[in-house]
Structure formats: structure tokens, C-alpha cells
Amino acid sequence: MDNSETWTETYNRLKSSSRDSMSADTLATYATAAYLTGRDEESFDLMDRAHRAYLDKQDRSRALRCIFWLGLMLMNNGEMARSSGWLSRGMKLLESAPREAPSEKGLFLIPKALETLSRGLPKKARDLFSQAAGIGEKCKDNDLLALGQLGKGQALIHSGAIKSGGKLFDELLVVVDAGEVYPIVSGIVYCAVIETCRKVWDIRRAQVWTAALTKWCSAQPDIVPFKGQCMARRGEILQLQGDWHRALREVDSACILLARYRSGAAGEAYYRKGELYRLLGSYKEAESCFGQSANWGRKPQPGLALLRLAQGKTETATTSIQTALRETHDSYTRMELLPAAIDIWVAGESLQEANEGLKELRDGIGRVDAPLLKAQAAYASGLVRFAEGNLQDALEHLNEALNHIHVGSLPYLYARVRELKGRAYLEVEDRENCTLELSGARWVYEQLRAKPDLERIQPVLHKTREHPTRRLTLRELQVLRLIASGMTNKSAARELFISERTVDRHVSNIFDKLGVSSRVAATVVAIKHKLIDAPG
């Protein structure tokens, strides 16, 4: 491919030529361009032609590589039977040319390692991935090295060595960001790392990789296979950051794109869209999206159960979440369900089940060092103790939750914690602290436009008191937190998925509202009024 061309331009140029007169190399490039622009079946046919052309030239090494890419593309599309058939064909060809194709021998270790990992044998899989990465390093094959490092990191995380796996991912990001690998490998690595990090609640690392994937997709706007996944994950991060309406636009675009190309990732995109509609109070739209999620093979839990709870159907919600837990055996996925289950059990006054779920959730934290999960577990503990009438313990757990989060990073959970604190203070007739906490929670709900939460909190909040944060918007608070930590405007823009010019405008507004003229002064005022945490 000419570096000045887009993939669409490469595809159109090659499409105008006769396939019969194309070289094997040209057919392989044509196949790549077709796949990256969303023409899957045409790509598979072209890669098959390329492999046959290489065989005609007695170039078994490159023929094997074509077979491997074909198997990998089919695997990425969820066509496991066809993928397995091609990879088996490649293994047979490899057996007849072991010395001619050392790199390809390493490549064909990757599907074997993936199958081993899927059978719950992470240590054995790690050995296979390490062997593949070693061959890649020896042969100076960056594609093989990247796939081996990716698999090794995944295997380490599956075996519980989350920090070690994360460090491997950090090293891998340098290689992939430098553009030193085949574009299909880049897309697979970006998406696989994000999914793996999200599975173990490593939101910070998932955010870094999502930003890198966004940059990669932006540089190649005509790429189709990985763009939808990028939009869906970016939407989830924007949701966590509190930019719900922008998140909704992202996941809506992801749904359209992924459904058009019949990607299985559409299920996750529709689920995220349903979650946002649920939080915004658009229950009819949420229910429709959860149904679409199920149609695409993604179980719509815990969102659907929480929707039923919000609709006042507590018994239905309880049955729904208990079924989801009963059918889920993966410990990380269960930790995704348990915070919602505890909410539902408490609402249904099933405190024994809530305590059992709480114990499982807290036990799981020992395996995962994740602030979000710790905050959720602490909030759930406070909720259960509050329901039991143990208000002092409830407040201690809620303060623990606030130690793991702040308004700028996880605003919705922050508001939920402060609302529950306000309700606890109300029970002990501490009306001043009750009003402060509920006012702070209401301010965040207003910023998020969380209609159901505002409707719930209004009757409890009898009087309001102006809170310092009411002078700044939620986005301005997020920018303030980042620049106070030493970030440049450019870095803050990348963190929040906004332009540097937008950050400049927010910084100017922050200075005006706080009556200061420097970052240092803004930081001092913010710490004094507890808008952000003191450094160190």
C-alpha cells in the first residue's frame, strides 16, 4: 500500500485491476484493504487467492502467513468453524515445511494458546504465548511478538497476576503505537487489551488504550472492523466520566456501524446505549436497547434488572438478577453483577441475600486492585448497613467509598454515596450535614441530567444550601482536578476526549469563577473548598 493512500483508495485502485494478473503480494494487500473497509467476504476470497498464488511460487512461508491472517480475521468476526478449518489447513502445510517458516511456526502457536486459555489453563497458555513471543523476537517479527505479548499478558491476568499482565500491556502499547505491526494485528491488540482491562476493572489502563485506539482510528477514518468497538468503549468511559449525552452519541454511532456490518460487538454497544437511557430516565428506549443487546448475543444484565427496579417491579428485578448470577460462573463477571444485585436485594428487603452477595464482592476485591470496584463494594456495604439500621457503620463504609473516588472521576457513584450519607444523617437528625450531602448529590445529578435520581432526592431534601461546587460545572471540575495534578492542557484534553481549545476555555472559566489568575492559585482554592483532594 502507498503510504499516501487511504485503505479505501487502495481498495478502489486494486478493484479496477484484473485479479487474474495480480501478484501474490498485490492480492494480499487487496485482501487487507477489503477487510479494513468492511468487505469481509471479498477479503476472505482474496486472501485465499493470495495463499494459492504464493503456493504456485513455492513460497510456503508467505502462503502460511495468508492462511493465518485468514483464520485470524474469521476468528475476529466470530466465525469459529471456518477459522478452525483454515488454521487446521495451515497446520498441515506447516508440518511439510518446518524449516522454511520459523516465524509462521510461532504464529500457529497463537491459536493453540488461545484455545488452551479458553479451556481455563492460563499457565499452560502463558508458556505457549511466551514461546511464540520468543520466536517473534528472534526472527524480528513484530506481528508475532505483539500477538505473543498480548496473549501472555492475558494469560497472566487470567491466572491472577494482574499487575504483571498490565505491565506487559504497557510495553506492548509502545510497539503498537509506533505502527510497527500489520494493521489487523494493531486493531486486534487494541480491542483485546481494552476488553481484558475492563474485565478486571482496570479502568485507568482501559482509558489509556481507548485513547490510543481513538487516535489510531482517527488517522485511518475509513477503517471499519475496529471503529465500532472503539466507539462503544469510548462511550463507556465517557459514561463513567459523567458526559452521558456525548457517550450516548458515541454508542449510537457504534450501534449503527456495528449492526450494518453485522458485528457481534453490536450487542455491547446496544447494552451501553440501554444503560445510558436507563440512567437518563428514558425507560422505553432503554428496554428496546436491552432487547437489541440480547438479539446480538449480549446478556443485558445487570442493566435490565436495574431497569425493572427503577420501574417499581422489585420482584421481577430480583428474579432477573438472581437468574443472571445463577448462570454466571466467571468470578470477574459476577463482580460486575453483584453491586446491582445488592441494590435490588436491599430494595426488596432480602438482607440475608444482600449480605451473602456483599461477602462475595468483598472477597473478590482481594484479587483485583481497582478503585472503582473498591468504591462500589464500600458503597454496597454502606447500603446494607443502612438498611439494617447500623448508621455509624454505614457512614464509615460510605466515607471509605469516597476515599476511592471523587466527583471528577466517577461522578455518578460519588453522588450516590453522598445521597446515602445524607439519608443516614437525616436518620440521626443531623440536618445540617444531611443538607450538605444531599445538596452535593443533587448538584451532580443536575449536571448529569439524571432525571430518576433527581425525582428521588427532591422529596428528601427539604432545604438547600449553596455548595462551592455549584459555581463550576462538572466538566470544569474534571479539568481543574487534572491541571491541579500537573497535567498540561494537551494531556487533559486527551484524558477527557475533548479538544485542547476546549480545555483552554474551561481553564479560563475556572480562573474567572474562582477569582484567580494561575493554576497554583486555583489549586489552593479548590483544596480549601474541598473541590479536589490535596496532593500526596
Coordinates of C-alpha atoms in Angstrom, one line a residue:
M1 CA 0.0 0.0 0.0
D2 CA 1.2 3.5 -0.9
N3 CA 1.6 5.4 2.5
S4 CA -0.2 8.4 0.9
E5 CA -3.3 6.4 0.2
T6 CA -6.2 5.6 2.4
W7 CA -7.4 2.0 2.6
T8 CA -10.5 2.9 0.6
E9 CA -8.3 4.4 -2.1
T10 CA -6.1 1.3 -2.1
Y11 CA -9.2 -0.9 -2.4
N12 CA -10.6 1.2 -5.3
R13 CA -7.3 1.3 -7.2
L14 CA -6.9 -2.5 -6.9
K15 CA -10.5 -3.2 -7.7
S16 CA -10.1 -1.6 -11.1
S17 CA -7.4 -4.1 -12.0
S18 CA -7.7 -7.7 -13.1
R19 CA -7.3 -10.2 -10.3
D20 CA -6.0 -12.8 -12.6
S21 CA -2.9 -10.7 -13.4
M22 CA -2.2 -9.7 -9.8
S23 CA 0.9 -10.9 -8.0
A24 CA 0.5 -12.7 -4.7
D25 CA 1.7 -9.6 -2.8
T26 CA -0.8 -7.4 -4.5
L27 CA -3.6 -9.9 -3.8
A28 CA -2.6 -9.9 -0.1
T29 CA -2.7 -6.1 0.0
Y30 CA -6.0 -6.1 -1.8
A31 CA -7.4 -8.6 0.8
T32 CA -6.2 -6.4 3.7
A33 CA -7.8 -3.3 2.2
A34 CA -11.1 -5.1 1.6
Y35 CA -11.2 -6.3 5.2
L36 CA -10.3 -3.0 6.7
T37 CA -13.0 -1.2 4.7
G38 CA -15.7 -3.6 5.7
R39 CA -15.8 -6.0 2.8
D40 CA -15.3 -9.2 4.7
E41 CA -16.3 -12.0 2.3
E42 CA -14.5 -10.4 -0.5
S43 CA -11.4 -10.1 1.7
F44 CA -11.6 -13.8 2.6
D45 CA -11.8 -14.8 -1.0
L46 CA -8.8 -12.5 -1.9
M47 CA -6.7 -13.9 0.9
D48 CA -7.4 -17.4 -0.3
R49 CA -6.3 -16.4 -3.8
A50 CA -3.1 -14.8 -2.3
H51 CA -2.3 -18.0 -0.5
R52 CA -2.7 -20.1 -3.6
A53 CA -0.6 -17.7 -5.6
Y54 CA 2.2 -18.0 -3.1
L55 CA 1.9 -21.8 -3.2
D56 CA 2.3 -21.6 -7.0
K57 CA 5.5 -19.7 -6.5
Q58 CA 6.7 -22.3 -3.9
D59 CA 6.7 -19.6 -1.2
R60 CA 5.1 -21.7 1.5
S61 CA 6.2 -19.2 4.2
R62 CA 4.0 -16.4 2.8
A63 CA 1.2 -18.9 1.9
L64 CA 1.2 -19.9 5.6
R65 CA 1.0 -16.3 6.7
C66 CA -2.0 -15.7 4.4
I67 CA -3.8 -18.7 5.9
F68 CA -3.0 -17.5 9.4
W69 CA -4.4 -14.0 8.7
L70 CA -7.5 -15.5 7.1
G71 CA -8.0 -17.7 10.2
L72 CA -7.5 -14.7 12.5
M73 CA -9.9 -12.5 10.5
L74 CA -12.6 -15.1 10.6
M75 CA -11.9 -15.6 14.4
N76 CA -12.2 -11.9 15.0
N77 CA -15.6 -12.0 13.1
G78 CA -16.8 -14.8 15.4
E79 CA -16.8 -17.4 12.6
M80 CA -15.1 -20.0 14.7
A81 CA -15.8 -23.1 12.5
R82 CA -14.4 -21.5 9.3
S83 CA -11.5 -20.1 11.3
S84 CA -10.7 -23.5 12.7
G85 CA -10.8 -25.1 9.3
W86 CA -8.3 -22.7 7.8
L87 CA -6.0 -22.9 10.8
S88 CA -6.1 -26.7 10.6
R89 CA -5.1 -26.5 6.9
G90 CA -2.3 -24.2 7.8
M91 CA -1.0 -26.7 10.5
K92 CA -0.9 -29.4 7.9
L93 CA 1.1 -27.2 5.5
L94 CA 3.4 -26.2 8.3
E95 CA 4.2 -29.8 9.0
S96 CA 5.5 -30.2 5.5
A97 CA 7.7 -27.0 5.7
P98 CA 9.0 -26.8 9.3
R99 CA 12.4 -25.3 8.5
E100 CA 11.2 -22.9 5.8
A101 CA 8.8 -21.0 8.1
P102 CA 10.2 -20.4 11.6
S103 CA 8.1 -17.2 12.1
E104 CA 5.0 -18.9 10.9
K105 CA 5.6 -21.8 13.3
G106 CA 5.3 -19.2 16.0
L107 CA 2.2 -17.7 14.5
F108 CA 0.4 -21.0 14.6
L109 CA 1.2 -21.3 18.3
I110 CA -1.2 -18.4 18.9
P111 CA -4.5 -20.1 18.1
K112 CA -3.3 -23.2 20.1
A113 CA -2.5 -20.9 23.1
L114 CA -5.9 -19.2 22.8
E115 CA -7.7 -22.5 22.8
T116 CA -5.7 -23.5 25.9
L117 CA -6.6 -20.3 27.6
S118 CA -10.3 -20.7 26.8
R119 CA -10.1 -24.2 28.5
G120 CA -9.1 -22.5 31.8
L121 CA -5.4 -23.4 31.6
P122 CA -3.8 -19.9 31.9
K123 CA -0.3 -21.1 33.0
K124 CA 0.0 -23.6 30.1
A125 CA -1.3 -20.9 27.7
R126 CA 1.2 -18.4 29.1
D127 CA 4.0 -20.8 28.2
L128 CA 2.8 -21.2 24.6
F129 CA 2.4 -17.4 24.2
S130 CA 5.9 -16.9 25.7
Q131 CA 7.3 -19.4 23.2
A132 CA 5.6 -17.5 20.4
A133 CA 6.8 -14.1 21.6
G134 CA 10.4 -15.6 21.9
I135 CA 10.3 -16.8 18.2
G136 CA 9.0 -13.3 17.2
E137 CA 11.8 -11.6 19.0
K138 CA 14.4 -14.0 17.5
C139 CA 13.0 -13.6 14.0
K140 CA 12.4 -9.9 14.3
D141 CA 8.7 -10.5 13.5
N142 CA 6.8 -7.7 15.2
D143 CA 3.4 -9.2 14.4
L144 CA 4.3 -12.4 16.2
L145 CA 5.9 -10.6 19.0
A146 CA 2.9 -8.4 19.6
L147 CA 0.4 -11.3 19.5
G148 CA 2.6 -13.3 21.8
Q149 CA 2.9 -10.4 24.3
L150 CA -0.8 -9.8 24.1
G151 CA -1.6 -13.4 24.9
K152 CA 1.0 -13.6 27.6
G153 CA -0.5 -10.6 29.3
Q154 CA -4.0 -12.0 29.1
A155 CA -2.8 -15.3 30.5
L156 CA -1.1 -13.6 33.4
I157 CA -4.3 -11.7 34.2
H158 CA -6.4 -14.8 34.0
S159 CA -4.1 -16.5 36.4
G160 CA -4.4 -13.6 38.9
A161 CA -1.1 -11.8 38.2
I162 CA -3.0 -8.6 37.2
K163 CA -0.1 -6.2 37.8
S164 CA 2.4 -8.3 35.8
G165 CA -0.1 -8.6 32.9
G166 CA -0.8 -4.9 33.0
K167 CA 3.0 -4.1 32.7
L168 CA 3.2 -6.3 29.6
F169 CA 0.4 -4.3 28.1
D170 CA 2.2 -1.1 28.8
E171 CA 5.3 -2.4 26.9
L172 CA 3.1 -3.6 24.1
L173 CA 1.4 -0.1 23.7
V174 CA 4.8 1.3 22.7
V175 CA 5.2 -1.2 19.9
V176 CA 1.6 -0.9 18.6
D177 CA 1.5 2.9 18.8
A178 CA 4.7 3.1 16.7
G179 CA 2.8 1.5 13.8
E180 CA 5.3 -1.4 13.6
V181 CA 2.7 -4.2 13.1
Y182 CA 0.2 -5.3 10.5
P183 CA -2.9 -3.1 10.8
I184 CA -5.2 -6.1 11.6
V185 CA -2.8 -7.1 14.4
S186 CA -3.0 -3.5 15.7
G187 CA -6.8 -3.5 15.8
I188 CA -7.0 -6.9 17.5
V189 CA -4.4 -5.9 20.1
Y190 CA -6.1 -2.6 20.9
C191 CA -9.5 -4.2 21.3
A192 CA -8.3 -7.3 23.2
V193 CA -6.3 -5.2 25.8
I194 CA -9.3 -2.9 26.4
E195 CA -11.6 -5.8 26.9
T196 CA -9.2 -7.6 29.2
C197 CA -8.5 -4.4 31.3
R198 CA -12.2 -3.7 31.5
K199 CA -12.9 -7.3 32.7
V200 CA -10.6 -6.8 35.7
W201 CA -11.8 -3.3 36.4
D202 CA -8.5 -1.7 35.3
I203 CA -10.4 1.4 34.1
R204 CA -7.4 3.6 34.0
R205 CA -5.4 1.4 31.7
A206 CA -8.5 0.7 29.6
Q207 CA -8.9 4.5 29.2
V208 CA -5.3 4.9 28.1
W209 CA -5.7 2.2 25.5
T210 CA -9.1 3.5 24.3
A211 CA -7.4 6.9 23.7
A212 CA -4.7 5.2 21.7
L213 CA -7.3 3.3 19.7
T214 CA -9.2 6.5 19.1
K215 CA -6.1 8.1 17.7
W216 CA -5.4 5.1 15.5
C217 CA -8.9 5.0 14.1
S218 CA -8.9 8.8 13.6
A219 CA -5.7 8.5 11.5
Q220 CA -7.5 5.9 9.3
P221 CA -11.1 7.1 9.2
D222 CA -12.2 4.5 6.6
I223 CA -11.3 1.5 8.8
V224 CA -14.5 -0.4 9.7
P225 CA -13.8 -3.6 11.8
F226 CA -12.4 -1.9 14.9
K227 CA -14.0 1.6 14.8
G228 CA -17.3 0.4 16.3
Q229 CA -15.6 -1.3 19.2
C230 CA -13.7 1.9 19.8
M231 CA -16.8 4.0 19.8
A232 CA -18.6 1.6 22.3
R233 CA -15.7 1.6 24.7
R234 CA -15.1 5.3 24.4
G235 CA -18.8 5.7 25.2
E236 CA -18.5 3.6 28.4
I237 CA -15.5 5.7 29.6
L238 CA -17.5 8.9 28.8
Q239 CA -20.4 7.5 30.8
L240 CA -18.1 6.9 33.8
Q241 CA -16.7 10.4 33.5
G242 CA -20.2 11.8 33.6
D243 CA -20.5 13.0 30.0
W244 CA -23.7 11.0 29.4
H245 CA -25.1 12.8 26.4
R246 CA -21.8 12.6 24.5
A247 CA -21.5 9.0 25.5
L248 CA -25.0 8.4 24.0
R249 CA -23.9 9.9 20.7
E250 CA -20.8 7.6 20.6
V251 CA -22.7 4.4 21.4
D252 CA -25.5 5.3 19.0
S253 CA -22.9 5.7 16.2
A254 CA -21.3 2.4 17.3
C255 CA -24.7 0.6 17.1
I256 CA -25.3 1.8 13.6
L257 CA -21.9 0.9 12.4
L258 CA -21.6 -2.5 14.1
A259 CA -25.1 -3.5 13.1
R260 CA -24.5 -2.5 9.5
Y261 CA -21.6 -4.9 9.3
R262 CA -23.2 -7.5 11.4
S263 CA -20.5 -7.5 14.1
G264 CA -21.1 -9.4 17.3
A265 CA -19.8 -6.3 19.2
A266 CA -23.1 -4.6 18.4
G267 CA -24.5 -6.4 21.5
E268 CA -22.2 -4.5 23.8
A269 CA -22.9 -1.2 22.0
Y270 CA -26.7 -1.7 22.4
Y271 CA -26.2 -2.6 26.0
R272 CA -24.3 0.6 26.7
K273 CA -27.0 2.6 24.9
G274 CA -29.6 0.9 27.1
E275 CA -27.7 1.7 30.3
L276 CA -27.5 5.4 29.3
Y277 CA -31.2 5.6 28.5
R278 CA -31.9 3.9 31.9
L279 CA -29.8 6.4 33.8
L280 CA -31.4 9.4 32.0
G281 CA -34.9 8.0 32.7
S282 CA -35.9 7.1 29.2
Y283 CA -37.2 3.6 30.2
K284 CA -39.0 2.7 26.9
E285 CA -35.8 3.4 24.9
A286 CA -33.7 1.5 27.4
E287 CA -35.9 -1.6 27.2
S288 CA -35.7 -1.5 23.4
C289 CA -31.9 -1.3 23.5
F290 CA -31.6 -4.2 26.0
G291 CA -33.7 -6.3 23.7
Q292 CA -31.4 -5.5 20.8
S293 CA -28.4 -6.3 23.0
A294 CA -29.9 -9.8 23.7
N295 CA -30.6 -10.3 20.0
W296 CA -26.9 -9.7 19.3
G297 CA -25.9 -12.2 21.9
R298 CA -25.0 -9.9 24.9
K299 CA -27.0 -10.7 28.0
P300 CA -28.5 -7.3 29.1
Q301 CA -27.5 -7.7 32.7
P302 CA -27.4 -6.1 35.2
G303 CA -28.9 -3.2 33.3
L304 CA -32.3 -4.9 32.6
A305 CA -32.7 -5.9 36.3
L306 CA -31.9 -2.3 37.4
L307 CA -34.4 -1.0 34.8
R308 CA -37.1 -3.2 36.4
L309 CA -36.2 -1.9 39.8
A310 CA -36.5 1.7 38.6
Q311 CA -39.9 0.8 37.2
G312 CA -41.0 -0.3 40.6
K313 CA -41.0 -4.0 39.6
T314 CA -38.8 -5.2 42.5
E315 CA -39.9 -8.9 42.4
T316 CA -39.2 -9.1 38.7
A317 CA -35.9 -7.3 39.2
T318 CA -34.9 -9.8 41.9
T319 CA -35.8 -12.8 39.8
S320 CA -33.9 -11.3 36.8
I321 CA -30.6 -10.7 38.7
Q322 CA -30.7 -14.0 40.5
T323 CA -31.1 -15.8 37.2
A324 CA -28.1 -13.9 35.8
L325 CA -26.0 -14.8 38.9
R326 CA -27.0 -18.4 38.8
E327 CA -25.9 -18.7 35.1
T328 CA -22.6 -16.8 35.7
H329 CA -19.6 -18.7 36.9
D330 CA -16.8 -16.4 35.9
S331 CA -15.7 -14.5 39.1
Y332 CA -15.0 -11.3 37.3
T333 CA -18.4 -11.2 35.6
R334 CA -20.1 -12.0 38.9
M335 CA -18.4 -8.9 40.3
E336 CA -20.0 -6.9 37.5
L337 CA -23.4 -8.2 38.6
L338 CA -23.1 -8.1 42.4
P339 CA -23.3 -4.4 43.1
A340 CA -26.6 -4.2 41.2
A341 CA -27.8 -7.4 42.9
I342 CA -27.2 -5.9 46.3
D343 CA -29.1 -2.8 45.4
I344 CA -32.0 -4.9 44.3
W345 CA -31.9 -7.2 47.4
V346 CA -31.9 -4.2 49.7
A347 CA -34.8 -2.7 47.9
G348 CA -36.7 -6.0 48.3
E349 CA -35.7 -6.3 52.0
S350 CA -33.8 -9.5 51.3
L351 CA -30.9 -8.6 53.6
Q352 CA -29.6 -12.1 54.1
E353 CA -29.0 -12.4 50.3
A354 CA -27.6 -8.9 50.3
N355 CA -25.0 -9.8 53.0
E356 CA -24.0 -13.0 51.2
G357 CA -23.5 -11.0 47.9
L358 CA -21.6 -8.4 49.8
K359 CA -19.2 -11.1 51.2
E360 CA -18.6 -12.4 47.8
L361 CA -18.0 -9.0 46.4
R362 CA -15.5 -8.1 49.2
D363 CA -13.7 -11.4 48.8
G364 CA -13.2 -10.6 45.1
I365 CA -11.5 -7.3 45.9
G366 CA -8.6 -9.2 47.2
R367 CA -7.8 -10.4 43.7
V368 CA -8.4 -7.1 41.9
D369 CA -6.7 -3.8 42.9
A370 CA -9.3 -1.5 41.3
P371 CA -10.6 1.8 42.9
L372 CA -13.9 1.6 41.1
L373 CA -14.7 -1.9 42.4
K374 CA -13.4 -0.9 45.9
A375 CA -15.7 2.1 45.9
Q376 CA -18.7 0.0 44.7
A377 CA -18.1 -2.5 47.5
A378 CA -17.8 0.2 50.1
Y379 CA -21.0 1.8 48.9
A380 CA -22.8 -1.6 48.9
S381 CA -21.5 -2.2 52.5
G382 CA -22.9 1.2 53.5
L383 CA -26.2 0.5 51.8
V384 CA -26.6 -2.9 53.6
R385 CA -25.7 -1.4 57.0
F386 CA -28.1 1.5 56.4
A387 CA -30.9 -1.0 55.7
E388 CA -30.0 -2.8 58.9
G389 CA -30.2 0.4 60.9
N390 CA -26.5 0.4 61.7
L391 CA -26.0 4.0 60.8
Q392 CA -22.5 4.6 62.2
D393 CA -21.1 1.6 60.3
A394 CA -22.9 2.8 57.2
L395 CA -21.2 6.2 57.4
E396 CA -17.8 4.6 57.9
H397 CA -18.2 2.5 54.8
L398 CA -19.5 5.5 52.8
N399 CA -16.5 7.6 53.8
E400 CA -14.3 4.6 52.7
A401 CA -16.1 4.8 49.3
L402 CA -15.3 8.5 49.0
N403 CA -11.6 7.7 49.7
H404 CA -11.6 5.8 46.4
I405 CA -13.5 8.2 44.2
H406 CA -14.1 11.9 43.8
V407 CA -16.6 13.9 41.8
G408 CA -14.3 14.5 38.9
S409 CA -13.5 10.8 38.1
L410 CA -16.7 8.9 38.9
P411 CA -19.4 11.5 39.4
Y412 CA -22.5 9.3 39.4
L413 CA -21.2 6.9 42.1
Y414 CA -19.9 9.9 44.0
A415 CA -23.4 11.3 44.0
R416 CA -25.0 8.0 45.1
V417 CA -22.6 7.8 48.0
R418 CA -23.3 11.4 49.1
E419 CA -27.0 10.9 48.8
L420 CA -26.9 7.8 51.1
K421 CA -24.7 9.7 53.5
G422 CA -27.3 12.5 53.6
R423 CA -30.1 9.9 54.3
A424 CA -28.0 8.5 57.2
Y425 CA -27.5 11.9 58.7
L426 CA -31.2 12.5 58.4
E427 CA -31.9 9.4 60.4
V428 CA -29.7 10.7 63.3
E429 CA -31.3 14.2 62.9
D430 CA -28.1 15.9 61.8
R431 CA -29.9 18.2 59.4
E432 CA -27.0 20.5 58.6
N433 CA -24.8 17.6 57.4
C434 CA -27.8 16.0 55.8
T435 CA -28.5 19.1 53.7
L436 CA -24.8 19.5 52.7
E437 CA -24.6 15.9 51.5
L438 CA -27.9 15.9 49.7
S439 CA -27.2 19.3 48.1
G440 CA -23.9 18.0 46.8
A441 CA -25.5 14.9 45.4
R442 CA -28.3 16.9 43.8
W443 CA -25.8 19.2 42.1
V444 CA -24.1 16.2 40.4
Y445 CA -27.5 14.7 39.4
E446 CA -28.4 18.1 37.8
Q447 CA -25.1 18.2 35.9
L448 CA -25.7 14.6 34.6
R449 CA -29.4 15.3 34.0
A450 CA -30.1 12.1 35.9
K451 CA -33.9 12.5 36.0
P452 CA -34.8 9.4 38.1
D453 CA -32.3 10.3 40.8
L454 CA -33.4 13.9 40.9
E455 CA -37.0 12.8 41.3
R456 CA -35.9 10.5 44.2
I457 CA -33.8 13.0 46.1
Q458 CA -36.1 16.1 45.8
P459 CA -38.7 14.9 48.4
V460 CA -35.9 14.2 50.9
L461 CA -34.1 17.5 50.5
H462 CA -36.2 20.0 52.5
K463 CA -33.9 22.9 52.2
T464 CA -30.7 23.7 50.2
R465 CA -27.5 25.4 51.0
E466 CA -25.3 26.8 48.3
H467 CA -22.4 24.5 47.8
P468 CA -19.0 25.7 46.5
T469 CA -19.1 23.3 43.6
R470 CA -22.3 24.9 42.2
R471 CA -20.1 27.7 40.8
L472 CA -18.3 25.2 38.5
T473 CA -19.7 22.8 36.0
L474 CA -18.9 19.1 36.3
R475 CA -16.6 19.3 33.3
E476 CA -14.8 22.3 34.8
L477 CA -14.3 20.3 38.0
Q478 CA -12.8 17.5 36.0
V479 CA -10.4 19.9 34.2
L480 CA -9.5 21.5 37.5
R481 CA -8.6 18.2 39.0
L482 CA -6.4 17.3 36.1
I483 CA -4.5 20.6 35.8
A484 CA -4.0 20.6 39.6
S485 CA -2.3 17.2 39.3
G486 CA 0.2 18.8 37.0
M487 CA -1.3 17.8 33.6
T488 CA -0.8 20.1 30.6
N489 CA -3.9 21.3 28.8
K490 CA -3.0 18.9 25.9
S491 CA -2.8 15.9 28.3
A492 CA -6.1 16.9 30.0
A493 CA -7.7 17.1 26.6
R494 CA -6.6 13.6 25.7
E495 CA -7.8 12.3 29.1
L496 CA -11.3 13.7 28.6
F497 CA -11.6 13.1 24.9
I498 CA -12.0 16.8 24.1
S499 CA -10.0 19.3 22.1
E500 CA -7.1 21.3 23.6
R501 CA -9.0 24.5 22.7
T502 CA -12.0 23.4 24.8
V503 CA -9.7 22.7 27.8
D504 CA -8.2 26.3 27.3
R505 CA -11.8 27.7 27.5
H506 CA -12.6 25.6 30.6
V507 CA -9.4 26.8 32.4
S508 CA -10.2 30.4 31.6
N509 CA -13.8 29.9 33.1
I510 CA -12.3 28.2 36.2
F511 CA -10.0 31.2 36.8
D512 CA -12.9 33.6 36.4
K513 CA -15.2 31.7 38.7
L514 CA -12.7 31.2 41.4
G515 CA -11.2 34.7 41.1
V516 CA -7.7 33.5 40.5
S517 CA -5.1 34.0 37.7
S518 CA -2.9 30.9 37.9
R519 CA -3.1 27.1 38.2
V520 CA -1.4 27.2 41.6
A521 CA -3.9 29.7 43.0
A522 CA -6.8 27.7 41.5
T523 CA -5.4 24.5 43.1
V524 CA -5.2 26.2 46.5
V525 CA -8.8 27.5 46.4
A526 CA -10.0 24.1 45.2
I527 CA -8.3 22.2 48.0
K528 CA -9.5 24.8 50.6
H529 CA -13.1 24.3 49.5
K530 CA -12.7 20.5 49.1
L531 CA -13.4 20.6 45.4
I532 CA -10.4 18.3 44.9
D533 CA -8.1 16.2 47.1
A534 CA -4.8 17.6 48.4
P535 CA -1.8 16.1 46.5
G536 CA 0.2 13.3 48.2

